[in-house]
PDB file of C-alpha atoms in Angstrom:
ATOM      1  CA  UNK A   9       6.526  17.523  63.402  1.00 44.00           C
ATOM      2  CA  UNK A  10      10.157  17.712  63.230  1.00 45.00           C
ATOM      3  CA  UNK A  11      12.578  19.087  61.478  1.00 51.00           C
ATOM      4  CA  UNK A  12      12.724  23.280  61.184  1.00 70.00           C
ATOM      5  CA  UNK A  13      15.025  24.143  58.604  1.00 82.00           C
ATOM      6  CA  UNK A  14      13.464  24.439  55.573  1.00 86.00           C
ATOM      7  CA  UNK A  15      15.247  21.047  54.117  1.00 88.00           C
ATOM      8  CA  UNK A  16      13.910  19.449  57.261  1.00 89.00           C
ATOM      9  CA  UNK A  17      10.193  20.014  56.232  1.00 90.00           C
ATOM     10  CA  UNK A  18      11.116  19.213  53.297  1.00 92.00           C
ATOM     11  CA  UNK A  19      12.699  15.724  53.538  1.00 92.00           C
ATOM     12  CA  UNK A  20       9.871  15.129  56.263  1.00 92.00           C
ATOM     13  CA  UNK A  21       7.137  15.559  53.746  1.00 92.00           C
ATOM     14  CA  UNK A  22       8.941  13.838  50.877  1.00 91.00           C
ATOM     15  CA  UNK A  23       9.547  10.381  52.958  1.00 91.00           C
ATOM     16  CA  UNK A  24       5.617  10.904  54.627  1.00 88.00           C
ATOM     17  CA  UNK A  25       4.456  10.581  51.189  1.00 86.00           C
ATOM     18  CA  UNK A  26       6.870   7.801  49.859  1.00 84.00           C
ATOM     19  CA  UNK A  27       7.007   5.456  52.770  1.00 83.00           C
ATOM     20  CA  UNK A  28       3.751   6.985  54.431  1.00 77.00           C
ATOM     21  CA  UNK A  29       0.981   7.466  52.080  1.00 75.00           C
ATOM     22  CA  UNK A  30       2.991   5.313  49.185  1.00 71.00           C
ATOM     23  CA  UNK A  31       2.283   7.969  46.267  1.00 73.00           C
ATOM     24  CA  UNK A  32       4.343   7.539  43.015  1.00 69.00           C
ATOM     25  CA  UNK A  33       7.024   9.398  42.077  1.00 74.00           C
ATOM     26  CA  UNK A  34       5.552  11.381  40.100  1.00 71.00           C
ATOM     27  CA  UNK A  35       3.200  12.378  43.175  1.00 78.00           C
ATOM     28  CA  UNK A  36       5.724  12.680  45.653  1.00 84.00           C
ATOM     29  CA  UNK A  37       7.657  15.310  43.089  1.00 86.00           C
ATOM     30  CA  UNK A  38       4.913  17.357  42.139  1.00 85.00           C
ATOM     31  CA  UNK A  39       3.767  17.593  45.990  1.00 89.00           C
ATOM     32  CA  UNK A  40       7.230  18.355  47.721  1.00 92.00           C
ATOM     33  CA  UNK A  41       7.674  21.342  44.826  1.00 92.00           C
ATOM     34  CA  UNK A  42       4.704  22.451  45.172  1.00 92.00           C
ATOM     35  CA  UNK A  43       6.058  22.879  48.988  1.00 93.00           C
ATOM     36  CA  UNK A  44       9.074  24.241  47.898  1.00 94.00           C
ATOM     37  CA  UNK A  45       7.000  26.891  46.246  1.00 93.00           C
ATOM     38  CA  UNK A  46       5.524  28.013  49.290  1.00 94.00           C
ATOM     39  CA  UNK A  47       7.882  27.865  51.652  1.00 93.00           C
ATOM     40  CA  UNK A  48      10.010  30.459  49.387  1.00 93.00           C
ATOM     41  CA  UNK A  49       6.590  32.638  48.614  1.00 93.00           C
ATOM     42  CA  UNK A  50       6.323  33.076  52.692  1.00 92.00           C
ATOM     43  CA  UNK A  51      10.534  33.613  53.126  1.00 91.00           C
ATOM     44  CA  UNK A  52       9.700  36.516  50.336  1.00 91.00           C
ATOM     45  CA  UNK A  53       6.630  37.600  52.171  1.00 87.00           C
ATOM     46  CA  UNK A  54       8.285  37.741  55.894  1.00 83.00           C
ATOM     47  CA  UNK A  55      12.119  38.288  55.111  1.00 82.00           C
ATOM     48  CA  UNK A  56      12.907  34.926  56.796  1.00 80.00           C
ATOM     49  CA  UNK A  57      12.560  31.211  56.688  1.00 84.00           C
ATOM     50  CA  UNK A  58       9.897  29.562  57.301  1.00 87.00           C
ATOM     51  CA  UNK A  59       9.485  27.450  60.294  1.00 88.00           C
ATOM     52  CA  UNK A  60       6.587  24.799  61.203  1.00 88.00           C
ATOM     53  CA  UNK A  61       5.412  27.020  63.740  1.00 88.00           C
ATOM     54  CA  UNK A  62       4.560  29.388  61.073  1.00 89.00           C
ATOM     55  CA  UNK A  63       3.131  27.342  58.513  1.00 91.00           C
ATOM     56  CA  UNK A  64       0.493  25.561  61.121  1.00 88.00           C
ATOM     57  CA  UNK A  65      -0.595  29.594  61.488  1.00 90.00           C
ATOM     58  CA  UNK A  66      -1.466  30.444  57.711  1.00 90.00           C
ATOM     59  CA  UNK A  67      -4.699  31.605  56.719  1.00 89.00           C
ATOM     60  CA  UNK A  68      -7.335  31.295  54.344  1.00 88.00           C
ATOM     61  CA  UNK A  69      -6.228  35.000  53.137  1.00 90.00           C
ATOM     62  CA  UNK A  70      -2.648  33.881  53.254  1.00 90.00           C
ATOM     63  CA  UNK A  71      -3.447  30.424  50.905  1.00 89.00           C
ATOM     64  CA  UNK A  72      -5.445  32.686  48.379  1.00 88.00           C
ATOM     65  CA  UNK A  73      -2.516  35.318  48.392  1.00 91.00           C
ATOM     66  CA  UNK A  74      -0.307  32.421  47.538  1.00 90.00           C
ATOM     67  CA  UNK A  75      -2.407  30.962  44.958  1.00 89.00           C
ATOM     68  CA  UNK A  76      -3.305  34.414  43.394  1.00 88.00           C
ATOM     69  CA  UNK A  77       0.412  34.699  43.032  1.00 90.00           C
ATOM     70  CA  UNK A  78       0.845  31.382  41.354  1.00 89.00           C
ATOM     71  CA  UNK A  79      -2.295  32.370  39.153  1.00 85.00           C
ATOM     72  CA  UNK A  80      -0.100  35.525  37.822  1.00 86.00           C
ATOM     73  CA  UNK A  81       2.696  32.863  36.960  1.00 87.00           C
ATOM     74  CA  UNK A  82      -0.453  31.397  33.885  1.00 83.00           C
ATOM     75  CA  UNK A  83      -1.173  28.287  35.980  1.00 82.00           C
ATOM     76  CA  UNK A  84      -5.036  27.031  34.817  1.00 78.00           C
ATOM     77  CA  UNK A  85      -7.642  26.113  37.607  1.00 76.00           C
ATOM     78  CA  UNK A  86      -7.060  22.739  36.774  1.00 70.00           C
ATOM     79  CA  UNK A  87      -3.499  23.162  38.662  1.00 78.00           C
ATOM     80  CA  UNK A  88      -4.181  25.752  41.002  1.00 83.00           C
ATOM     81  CA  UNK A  89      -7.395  23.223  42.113  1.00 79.00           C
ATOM     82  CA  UNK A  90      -3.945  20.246  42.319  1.00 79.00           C
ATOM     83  CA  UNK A  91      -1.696  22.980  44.080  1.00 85.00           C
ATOM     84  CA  UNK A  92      -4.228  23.739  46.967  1.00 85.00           C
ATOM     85  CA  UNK A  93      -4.516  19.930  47.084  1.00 83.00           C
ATOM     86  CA  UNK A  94      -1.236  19.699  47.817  1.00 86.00           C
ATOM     87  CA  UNK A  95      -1.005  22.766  50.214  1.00 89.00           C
ATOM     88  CA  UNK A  96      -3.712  20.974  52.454  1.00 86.00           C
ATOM     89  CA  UNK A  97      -2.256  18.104  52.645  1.00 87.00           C
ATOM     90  CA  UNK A  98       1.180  19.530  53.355  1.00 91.00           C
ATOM     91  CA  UNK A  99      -0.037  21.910  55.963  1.00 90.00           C
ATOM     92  CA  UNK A 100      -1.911  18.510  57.607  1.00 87.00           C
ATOM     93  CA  UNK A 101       1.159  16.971  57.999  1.00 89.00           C
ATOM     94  CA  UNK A 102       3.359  19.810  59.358  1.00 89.00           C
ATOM     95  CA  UNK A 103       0.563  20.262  61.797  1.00 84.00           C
ATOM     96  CA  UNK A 104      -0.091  16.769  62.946  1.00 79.00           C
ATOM     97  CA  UNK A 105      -2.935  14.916  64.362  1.00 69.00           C
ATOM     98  CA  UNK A 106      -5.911  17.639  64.975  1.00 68.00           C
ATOM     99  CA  UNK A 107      -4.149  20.188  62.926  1.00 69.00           C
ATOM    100  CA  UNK A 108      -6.632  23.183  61.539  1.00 76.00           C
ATOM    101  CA  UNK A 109      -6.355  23.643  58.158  1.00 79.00           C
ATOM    102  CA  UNK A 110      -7.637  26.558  56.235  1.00 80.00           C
ATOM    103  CA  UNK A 111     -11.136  26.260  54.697  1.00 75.00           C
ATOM    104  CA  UNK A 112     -10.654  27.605  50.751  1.00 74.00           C
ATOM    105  CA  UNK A 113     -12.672  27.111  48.060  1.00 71.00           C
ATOM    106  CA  UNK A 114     -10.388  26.526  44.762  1.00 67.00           C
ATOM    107  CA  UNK A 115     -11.204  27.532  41.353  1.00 63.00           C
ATOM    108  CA  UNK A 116     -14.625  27.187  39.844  1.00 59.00           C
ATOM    109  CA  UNK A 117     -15.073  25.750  36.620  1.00 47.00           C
ATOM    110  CA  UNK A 118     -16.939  27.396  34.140  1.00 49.00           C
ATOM    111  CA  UNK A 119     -20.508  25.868  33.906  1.00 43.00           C
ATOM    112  CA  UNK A 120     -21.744  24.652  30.562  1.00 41.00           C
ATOM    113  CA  UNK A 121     -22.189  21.800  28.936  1.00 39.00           C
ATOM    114  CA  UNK A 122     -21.321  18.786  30.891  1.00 40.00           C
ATOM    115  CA  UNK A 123     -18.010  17.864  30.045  1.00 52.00           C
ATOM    116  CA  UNK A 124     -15.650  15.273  31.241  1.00 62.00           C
ATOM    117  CA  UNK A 125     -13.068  16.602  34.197  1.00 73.00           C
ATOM    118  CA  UNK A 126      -9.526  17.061  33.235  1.00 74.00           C
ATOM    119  CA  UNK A 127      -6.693  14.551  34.512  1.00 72.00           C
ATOM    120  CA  UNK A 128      -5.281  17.021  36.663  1.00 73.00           C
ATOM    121  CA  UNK A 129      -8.453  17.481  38.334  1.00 79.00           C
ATOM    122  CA  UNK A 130      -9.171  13.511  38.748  1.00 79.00           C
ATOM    123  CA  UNK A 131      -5.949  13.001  40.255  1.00 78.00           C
ATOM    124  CA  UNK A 132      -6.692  15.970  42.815  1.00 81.00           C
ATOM    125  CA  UNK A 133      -9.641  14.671  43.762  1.00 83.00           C
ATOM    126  CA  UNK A 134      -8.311  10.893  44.495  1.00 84.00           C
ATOM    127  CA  UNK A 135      -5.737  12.738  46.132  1.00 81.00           C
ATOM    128  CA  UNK A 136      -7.171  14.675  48.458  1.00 83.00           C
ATOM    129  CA  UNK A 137      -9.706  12.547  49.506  1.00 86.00           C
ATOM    130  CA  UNK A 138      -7.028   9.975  50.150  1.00 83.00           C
ATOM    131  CA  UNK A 139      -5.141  12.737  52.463  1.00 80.00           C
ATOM    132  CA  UNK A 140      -8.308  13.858  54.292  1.00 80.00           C
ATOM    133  CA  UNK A 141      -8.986  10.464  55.310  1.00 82.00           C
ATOM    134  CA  UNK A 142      -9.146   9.709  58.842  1.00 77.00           C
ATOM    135  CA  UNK A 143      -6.430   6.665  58.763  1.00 82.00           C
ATOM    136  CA  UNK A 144      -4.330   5.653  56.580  1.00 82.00           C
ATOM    137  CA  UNK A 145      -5.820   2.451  55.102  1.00 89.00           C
ATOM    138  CA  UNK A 146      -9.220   4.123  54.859  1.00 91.00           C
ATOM    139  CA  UNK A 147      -7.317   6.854  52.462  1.00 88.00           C
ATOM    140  CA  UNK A 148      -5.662   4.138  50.266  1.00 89.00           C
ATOM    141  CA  UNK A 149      -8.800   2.284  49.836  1.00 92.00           C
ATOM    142  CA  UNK A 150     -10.830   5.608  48.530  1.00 92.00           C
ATOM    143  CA  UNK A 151      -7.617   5.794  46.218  1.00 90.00           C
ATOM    144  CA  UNK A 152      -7.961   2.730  45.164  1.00 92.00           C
ATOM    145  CA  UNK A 153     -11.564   2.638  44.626  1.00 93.00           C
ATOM    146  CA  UNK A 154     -11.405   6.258  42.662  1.00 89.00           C
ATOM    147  CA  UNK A 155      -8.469   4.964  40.295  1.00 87.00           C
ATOM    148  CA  UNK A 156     -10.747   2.270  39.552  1.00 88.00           C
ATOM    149  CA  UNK A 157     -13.519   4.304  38.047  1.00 86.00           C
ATOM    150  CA  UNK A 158     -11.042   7.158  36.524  1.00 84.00           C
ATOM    151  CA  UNK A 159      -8.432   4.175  35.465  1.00 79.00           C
ATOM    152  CA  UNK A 160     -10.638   1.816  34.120  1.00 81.00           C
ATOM    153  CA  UNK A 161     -14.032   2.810  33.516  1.00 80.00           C
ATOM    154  CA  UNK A 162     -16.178   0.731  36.163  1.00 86.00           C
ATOM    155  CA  UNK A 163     -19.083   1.805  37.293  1.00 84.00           C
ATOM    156  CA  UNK A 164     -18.833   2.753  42.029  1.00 89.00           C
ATOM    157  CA  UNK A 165     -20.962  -0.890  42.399  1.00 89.00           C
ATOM    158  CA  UNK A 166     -18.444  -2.533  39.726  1.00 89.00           C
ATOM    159  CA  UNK A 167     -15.853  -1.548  41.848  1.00 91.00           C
ATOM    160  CA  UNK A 168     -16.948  -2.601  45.102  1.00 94.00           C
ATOM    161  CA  UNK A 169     -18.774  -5.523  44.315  1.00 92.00           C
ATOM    162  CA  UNK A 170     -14.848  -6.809  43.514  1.00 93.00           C
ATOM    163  CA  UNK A 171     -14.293  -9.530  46.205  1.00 93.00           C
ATOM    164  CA  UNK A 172     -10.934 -11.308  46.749  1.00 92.00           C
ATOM    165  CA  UNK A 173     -11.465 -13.750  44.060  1.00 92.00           C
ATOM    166  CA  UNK A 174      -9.507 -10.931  41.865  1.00 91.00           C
ATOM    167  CA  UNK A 175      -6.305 -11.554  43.119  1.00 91.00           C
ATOM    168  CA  UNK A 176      -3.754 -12.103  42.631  1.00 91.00           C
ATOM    169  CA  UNK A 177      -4.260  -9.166  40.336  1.00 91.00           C
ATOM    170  CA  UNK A 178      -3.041  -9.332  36.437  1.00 88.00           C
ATOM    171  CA  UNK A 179      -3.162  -6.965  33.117  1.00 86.00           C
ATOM    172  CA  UNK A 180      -7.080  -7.550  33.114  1.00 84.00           C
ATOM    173  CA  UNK A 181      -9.730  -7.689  35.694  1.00 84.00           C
ATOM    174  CA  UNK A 182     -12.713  -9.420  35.501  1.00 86.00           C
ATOM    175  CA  UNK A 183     -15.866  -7.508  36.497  1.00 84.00           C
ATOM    176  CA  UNK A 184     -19.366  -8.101  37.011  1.00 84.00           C
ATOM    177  CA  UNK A 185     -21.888  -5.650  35.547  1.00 78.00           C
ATOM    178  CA  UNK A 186     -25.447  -4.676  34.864  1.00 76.00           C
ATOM    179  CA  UNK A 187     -27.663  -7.885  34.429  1.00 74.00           C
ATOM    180  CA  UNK A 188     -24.855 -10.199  35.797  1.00 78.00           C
ATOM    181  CA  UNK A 189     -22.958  -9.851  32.200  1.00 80.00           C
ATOM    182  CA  UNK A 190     -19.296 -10.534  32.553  1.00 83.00           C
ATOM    183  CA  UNK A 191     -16.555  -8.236  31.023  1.00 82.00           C
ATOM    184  CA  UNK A 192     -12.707  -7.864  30.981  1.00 81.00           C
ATOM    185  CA  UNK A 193     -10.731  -4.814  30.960  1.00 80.00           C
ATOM    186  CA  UNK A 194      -7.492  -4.056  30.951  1.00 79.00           C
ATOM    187  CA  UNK A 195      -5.997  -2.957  34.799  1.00 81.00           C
ATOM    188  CA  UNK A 196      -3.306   0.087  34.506  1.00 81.00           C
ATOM    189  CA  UNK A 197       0.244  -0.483  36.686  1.00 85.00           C
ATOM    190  CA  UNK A 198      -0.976   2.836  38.368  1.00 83.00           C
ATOM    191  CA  UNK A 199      -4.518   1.140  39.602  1.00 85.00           C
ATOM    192  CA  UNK A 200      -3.765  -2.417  40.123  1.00 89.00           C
ATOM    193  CA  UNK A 201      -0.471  -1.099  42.489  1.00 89.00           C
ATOM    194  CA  UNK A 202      -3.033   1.245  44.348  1.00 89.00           C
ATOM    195  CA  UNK A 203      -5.394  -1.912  44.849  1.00 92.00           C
ATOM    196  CA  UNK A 204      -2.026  -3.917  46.356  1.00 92.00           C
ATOM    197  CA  UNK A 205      -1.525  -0.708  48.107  1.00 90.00           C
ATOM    198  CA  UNK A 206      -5.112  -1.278  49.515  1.00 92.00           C
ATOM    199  CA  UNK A 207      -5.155  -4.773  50.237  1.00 93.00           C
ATOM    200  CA  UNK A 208      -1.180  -4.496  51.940  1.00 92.00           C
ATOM    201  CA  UNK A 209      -2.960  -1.636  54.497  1.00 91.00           C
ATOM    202  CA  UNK A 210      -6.403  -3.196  55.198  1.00 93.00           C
ATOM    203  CA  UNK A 211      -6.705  -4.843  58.694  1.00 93.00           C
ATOM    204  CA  UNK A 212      -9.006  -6.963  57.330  1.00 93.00           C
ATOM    205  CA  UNK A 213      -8.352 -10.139  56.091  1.00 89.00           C
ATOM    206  CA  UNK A 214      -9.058 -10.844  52.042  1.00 88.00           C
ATOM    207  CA  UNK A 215     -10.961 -13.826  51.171  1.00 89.00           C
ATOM    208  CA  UNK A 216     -11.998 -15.009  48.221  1.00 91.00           C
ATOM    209  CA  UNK A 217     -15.833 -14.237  48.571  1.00 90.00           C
ATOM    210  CA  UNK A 218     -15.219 -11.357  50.775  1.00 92.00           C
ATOM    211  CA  UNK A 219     -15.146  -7.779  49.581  1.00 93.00           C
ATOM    212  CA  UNK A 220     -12.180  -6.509  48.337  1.00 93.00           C
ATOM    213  CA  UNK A 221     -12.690  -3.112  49.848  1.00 95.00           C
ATOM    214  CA  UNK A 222     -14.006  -2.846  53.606  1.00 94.00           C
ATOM    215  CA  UNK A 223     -15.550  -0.571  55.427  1.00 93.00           C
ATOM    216  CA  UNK A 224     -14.321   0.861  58.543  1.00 91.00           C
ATOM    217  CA  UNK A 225     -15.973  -2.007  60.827  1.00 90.00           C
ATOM    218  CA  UNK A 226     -15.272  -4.851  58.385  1.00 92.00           C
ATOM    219  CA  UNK A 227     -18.214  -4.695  56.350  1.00 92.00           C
ATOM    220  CA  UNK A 228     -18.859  -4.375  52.953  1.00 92.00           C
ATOM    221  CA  UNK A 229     -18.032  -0.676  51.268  1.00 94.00           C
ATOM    222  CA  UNK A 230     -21.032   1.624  50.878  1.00 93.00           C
ATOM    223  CA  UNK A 231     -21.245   3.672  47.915  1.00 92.00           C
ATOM    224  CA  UNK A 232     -22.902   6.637  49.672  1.00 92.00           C
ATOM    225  CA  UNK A 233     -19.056   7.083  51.673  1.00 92.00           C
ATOM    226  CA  UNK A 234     -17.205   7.335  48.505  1.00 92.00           C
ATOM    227  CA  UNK A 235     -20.048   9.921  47.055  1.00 91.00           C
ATOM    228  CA  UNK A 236     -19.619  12.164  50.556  1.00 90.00           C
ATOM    229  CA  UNK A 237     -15.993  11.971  50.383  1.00 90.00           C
ATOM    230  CA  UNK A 238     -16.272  12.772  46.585  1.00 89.00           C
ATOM    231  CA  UNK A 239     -18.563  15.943  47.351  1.00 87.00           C
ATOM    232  CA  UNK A 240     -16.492  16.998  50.673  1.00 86.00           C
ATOM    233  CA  UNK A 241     -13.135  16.964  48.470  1.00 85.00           C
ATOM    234  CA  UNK A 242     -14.966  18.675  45.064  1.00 83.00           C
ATOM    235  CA  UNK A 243     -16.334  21.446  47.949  1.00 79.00           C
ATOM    236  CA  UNK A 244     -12.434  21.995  49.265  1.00 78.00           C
ATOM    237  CA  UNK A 245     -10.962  21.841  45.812  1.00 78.00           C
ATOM    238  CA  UNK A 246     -13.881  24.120  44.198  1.00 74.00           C
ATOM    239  CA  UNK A 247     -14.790  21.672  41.398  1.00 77.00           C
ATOM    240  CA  UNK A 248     -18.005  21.722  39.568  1.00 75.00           C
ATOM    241  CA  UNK A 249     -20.959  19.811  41.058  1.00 76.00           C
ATOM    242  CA  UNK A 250     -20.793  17.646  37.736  1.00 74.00           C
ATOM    243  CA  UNK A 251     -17.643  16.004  39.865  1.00 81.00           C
ATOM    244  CA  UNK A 252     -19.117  12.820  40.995  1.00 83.00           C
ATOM    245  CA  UNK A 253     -18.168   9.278  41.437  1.00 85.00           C
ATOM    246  CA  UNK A 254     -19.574   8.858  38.010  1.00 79.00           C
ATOM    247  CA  UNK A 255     -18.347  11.851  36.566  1.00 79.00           C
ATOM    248  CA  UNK A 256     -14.566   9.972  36.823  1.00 80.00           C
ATOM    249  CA  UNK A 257     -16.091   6.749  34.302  1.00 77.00           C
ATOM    250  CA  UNK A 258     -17.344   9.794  31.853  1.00 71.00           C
ATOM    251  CA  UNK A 259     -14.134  11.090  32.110  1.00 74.00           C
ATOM    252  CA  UNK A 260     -12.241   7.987  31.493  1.00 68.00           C
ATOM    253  CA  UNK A 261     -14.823   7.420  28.024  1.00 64.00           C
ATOM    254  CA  UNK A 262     -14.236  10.723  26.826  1.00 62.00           C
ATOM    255  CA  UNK A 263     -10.500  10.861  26.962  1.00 52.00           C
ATOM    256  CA  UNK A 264     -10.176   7.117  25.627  1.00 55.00           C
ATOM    257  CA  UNK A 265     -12.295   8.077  22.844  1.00 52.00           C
ATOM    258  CA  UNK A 266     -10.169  11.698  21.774  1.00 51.00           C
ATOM    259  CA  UNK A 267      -7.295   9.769  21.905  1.00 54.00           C
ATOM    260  CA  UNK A 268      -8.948   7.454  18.829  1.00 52.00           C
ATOM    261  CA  UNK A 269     -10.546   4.628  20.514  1.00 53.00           C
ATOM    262  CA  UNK A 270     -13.772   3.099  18.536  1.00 51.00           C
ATOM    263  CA  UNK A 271     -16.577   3.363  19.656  1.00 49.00           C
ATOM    264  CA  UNK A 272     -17.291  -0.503  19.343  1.00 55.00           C
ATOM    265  CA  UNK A 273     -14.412  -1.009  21.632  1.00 56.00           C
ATOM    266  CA  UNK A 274     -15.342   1.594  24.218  1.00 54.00           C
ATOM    267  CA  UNK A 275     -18.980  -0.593  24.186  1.00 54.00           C
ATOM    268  CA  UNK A 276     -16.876  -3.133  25.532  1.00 58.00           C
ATOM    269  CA  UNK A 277     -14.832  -1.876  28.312  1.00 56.00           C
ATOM    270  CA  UNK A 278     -17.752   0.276  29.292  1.00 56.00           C
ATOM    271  CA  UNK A 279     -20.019  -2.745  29.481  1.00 54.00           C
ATOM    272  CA  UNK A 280     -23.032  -0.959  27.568  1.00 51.00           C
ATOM    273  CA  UNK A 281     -25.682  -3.269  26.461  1.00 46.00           C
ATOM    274  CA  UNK A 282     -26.194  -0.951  23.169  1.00 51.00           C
ATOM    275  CA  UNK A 283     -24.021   1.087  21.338  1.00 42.00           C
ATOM    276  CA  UNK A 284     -26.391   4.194  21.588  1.00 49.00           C
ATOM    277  CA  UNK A 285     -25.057   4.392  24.941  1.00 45.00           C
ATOM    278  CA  UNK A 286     -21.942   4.939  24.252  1.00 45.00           C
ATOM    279  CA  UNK A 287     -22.474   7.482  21.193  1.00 47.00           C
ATOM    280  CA  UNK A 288     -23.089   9.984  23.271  1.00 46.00           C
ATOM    281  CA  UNK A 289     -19.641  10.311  24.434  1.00 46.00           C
ATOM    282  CA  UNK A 290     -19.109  11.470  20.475  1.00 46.00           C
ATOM    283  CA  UNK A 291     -21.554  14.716  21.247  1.00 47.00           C
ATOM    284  CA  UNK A 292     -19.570  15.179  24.598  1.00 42.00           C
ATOM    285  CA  UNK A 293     -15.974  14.997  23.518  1.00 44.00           C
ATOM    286  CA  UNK A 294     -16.982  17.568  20.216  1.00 40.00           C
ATOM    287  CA  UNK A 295     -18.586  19.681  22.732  1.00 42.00           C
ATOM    288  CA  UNK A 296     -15.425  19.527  25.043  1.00 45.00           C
ATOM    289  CA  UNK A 297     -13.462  19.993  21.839  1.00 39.00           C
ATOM    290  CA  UNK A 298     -15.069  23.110  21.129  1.00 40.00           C
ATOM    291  CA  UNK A 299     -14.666  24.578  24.345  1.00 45.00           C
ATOM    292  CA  UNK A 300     -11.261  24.133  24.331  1.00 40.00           C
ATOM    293  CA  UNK A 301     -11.277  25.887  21.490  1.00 37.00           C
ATOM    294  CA  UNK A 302     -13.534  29.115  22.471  1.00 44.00           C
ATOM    295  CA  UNK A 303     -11.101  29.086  25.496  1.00 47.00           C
ATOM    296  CA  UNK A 304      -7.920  29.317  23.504  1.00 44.00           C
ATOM    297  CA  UNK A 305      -9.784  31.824  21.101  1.00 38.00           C
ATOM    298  CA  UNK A 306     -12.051  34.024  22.989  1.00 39.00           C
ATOM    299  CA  UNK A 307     -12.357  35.885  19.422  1.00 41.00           C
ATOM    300  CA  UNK A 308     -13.726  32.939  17.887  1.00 40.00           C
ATOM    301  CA  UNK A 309     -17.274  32.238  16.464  1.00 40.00           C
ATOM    302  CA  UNK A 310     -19.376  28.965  16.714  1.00 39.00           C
TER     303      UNK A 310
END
């Protein structure tokens, strides 16, 4: 790692994550200030800059000093969970291949009724998993897999039961679900770039009744990998145990439905055989609704 002055780390970890790891702008910003925030909380702390040398020796007491410091700024634990993302990931690059980072649990989240996990708290996950991942490609396929669910509502064997018929990729994908029924929903910018993303990294080649996403030797994707790297990331993030694989399809139901989708409609993309499937997202987002509400009014009476 190269580059001491605080602008060098700076501009180091703002191209690793543009031209390296290919996050969006709106990533790459949110990760480099979240640097920028640390580097000046450890100039305050020791009375000088910071240099790489001292970064790749912070603690676990130093990263909880930090983030109890950002906590007394009003930040939620659904962005102090997306900050110590971030601070992993920029500590793993300033410390390069091998590099010890320190073990932290993040924020709990209050358990209760199951409820669907905030944005800020999808993208984390995705996120981290995606930095924690052992090579590069690997890391953009797990993104691209997890945008999938969160972006579009498939079910983990929806996703990679995808094969290379899909490309080239449109506004809609077609996808195969439960009892070989057929549906078509709409594919985000943000998920069908990470899927190019994918596809441009793999070193395997993409044919049209091959899977889209690989496993490490070739073969096809296991589920059970994207669940471990779902549990490893909600254990380093301190998520609830309710953050699963799945968990990121409830979420995308939930939020589609309080922004006013039908429920008719959400049958569709969701690929439920019968609509009393999907009403149950109606008694989850009220429930959600509510605690939002006991949250913002701790006085307040159900």
């Amino acid at each position: 790692m190269t580059g001491e002055t605080r602008a060098g780390l700076l501009e180091g970890w703002r191209g690793h994550l543009a031209q390296g790891r290919r996050r969006s702008l709106h990533t790459v910003r949110a990760y480099v200030s979240t640097a920028e925030r640390l580097l000046d909380w450890m100039a305050d702390m020791d009375g000088r800059p910071p240099t790489s040398a001292a970064l790749t020796k912070l603690t676990t007491s130093d990263l909880r000093a930090y983030l109890a410091a950002r906590r007394a700024e009003g930040i939620g634990n659904s962005s102090a969970a997306r900050e110590l993302s971030a601070l992993r990931a920029f500590l793993r690059f300033v410390g390069g291949e091998g590099a010890t980072i320190p073990v932290m649990r993040g924020p709990r989240v209050k358990p209760g009724v199951p409820r669907p996990i905030s944005p800020d708290e999808a993208v984390a996950l995705a996120e981290d998993i995606a930095e924690t991942a052992r090579d590069g490609w690997i890391g953009a396929r797990d993104w691209a897999v997890l945008m999938l669910l969160y972006g579009a509502g498939l079910r983990i064997s929806e996703a990679l039961g995808l094969t290379g018929d899909a490309l080239p990729l449109g506004e809609t994908l077609r996808v195969l679900g439960k009892r070989g029924k057929t549906r078509v929903v709409p594919l985000l910018p943000q998920v069908r770039s990470a899927i190019e993303d994918c596809i441009a990294l793999c070193p395997y080649p993409t044919a049209k009744d091959a899977p889209l996403f690989r496993g490490a030797r070739g073969g096809p994707l296991s589920p059970a990998l994207i669940r471990r790297a779902v549990q490893g990331a909600r254990g380093r993030l301190g998520l609830h145990d309710r953050t699963t694989p799945h968990a990121l399809r409830h979420s995308f139901a939930t939020h589609l439905l309080g922004r006013g989708a039908d429920l008719r409609s959400l049958q569709e993309l969701l690929g439920h055989a019968s609509l009393s499937s999907t009403q149950i997202y109606t008694q989850v987002d009220a429930a959600h609704l509510l605690d939002v509400y006991r949250n913002a009014h701790p006085r307040a009476e159900g």
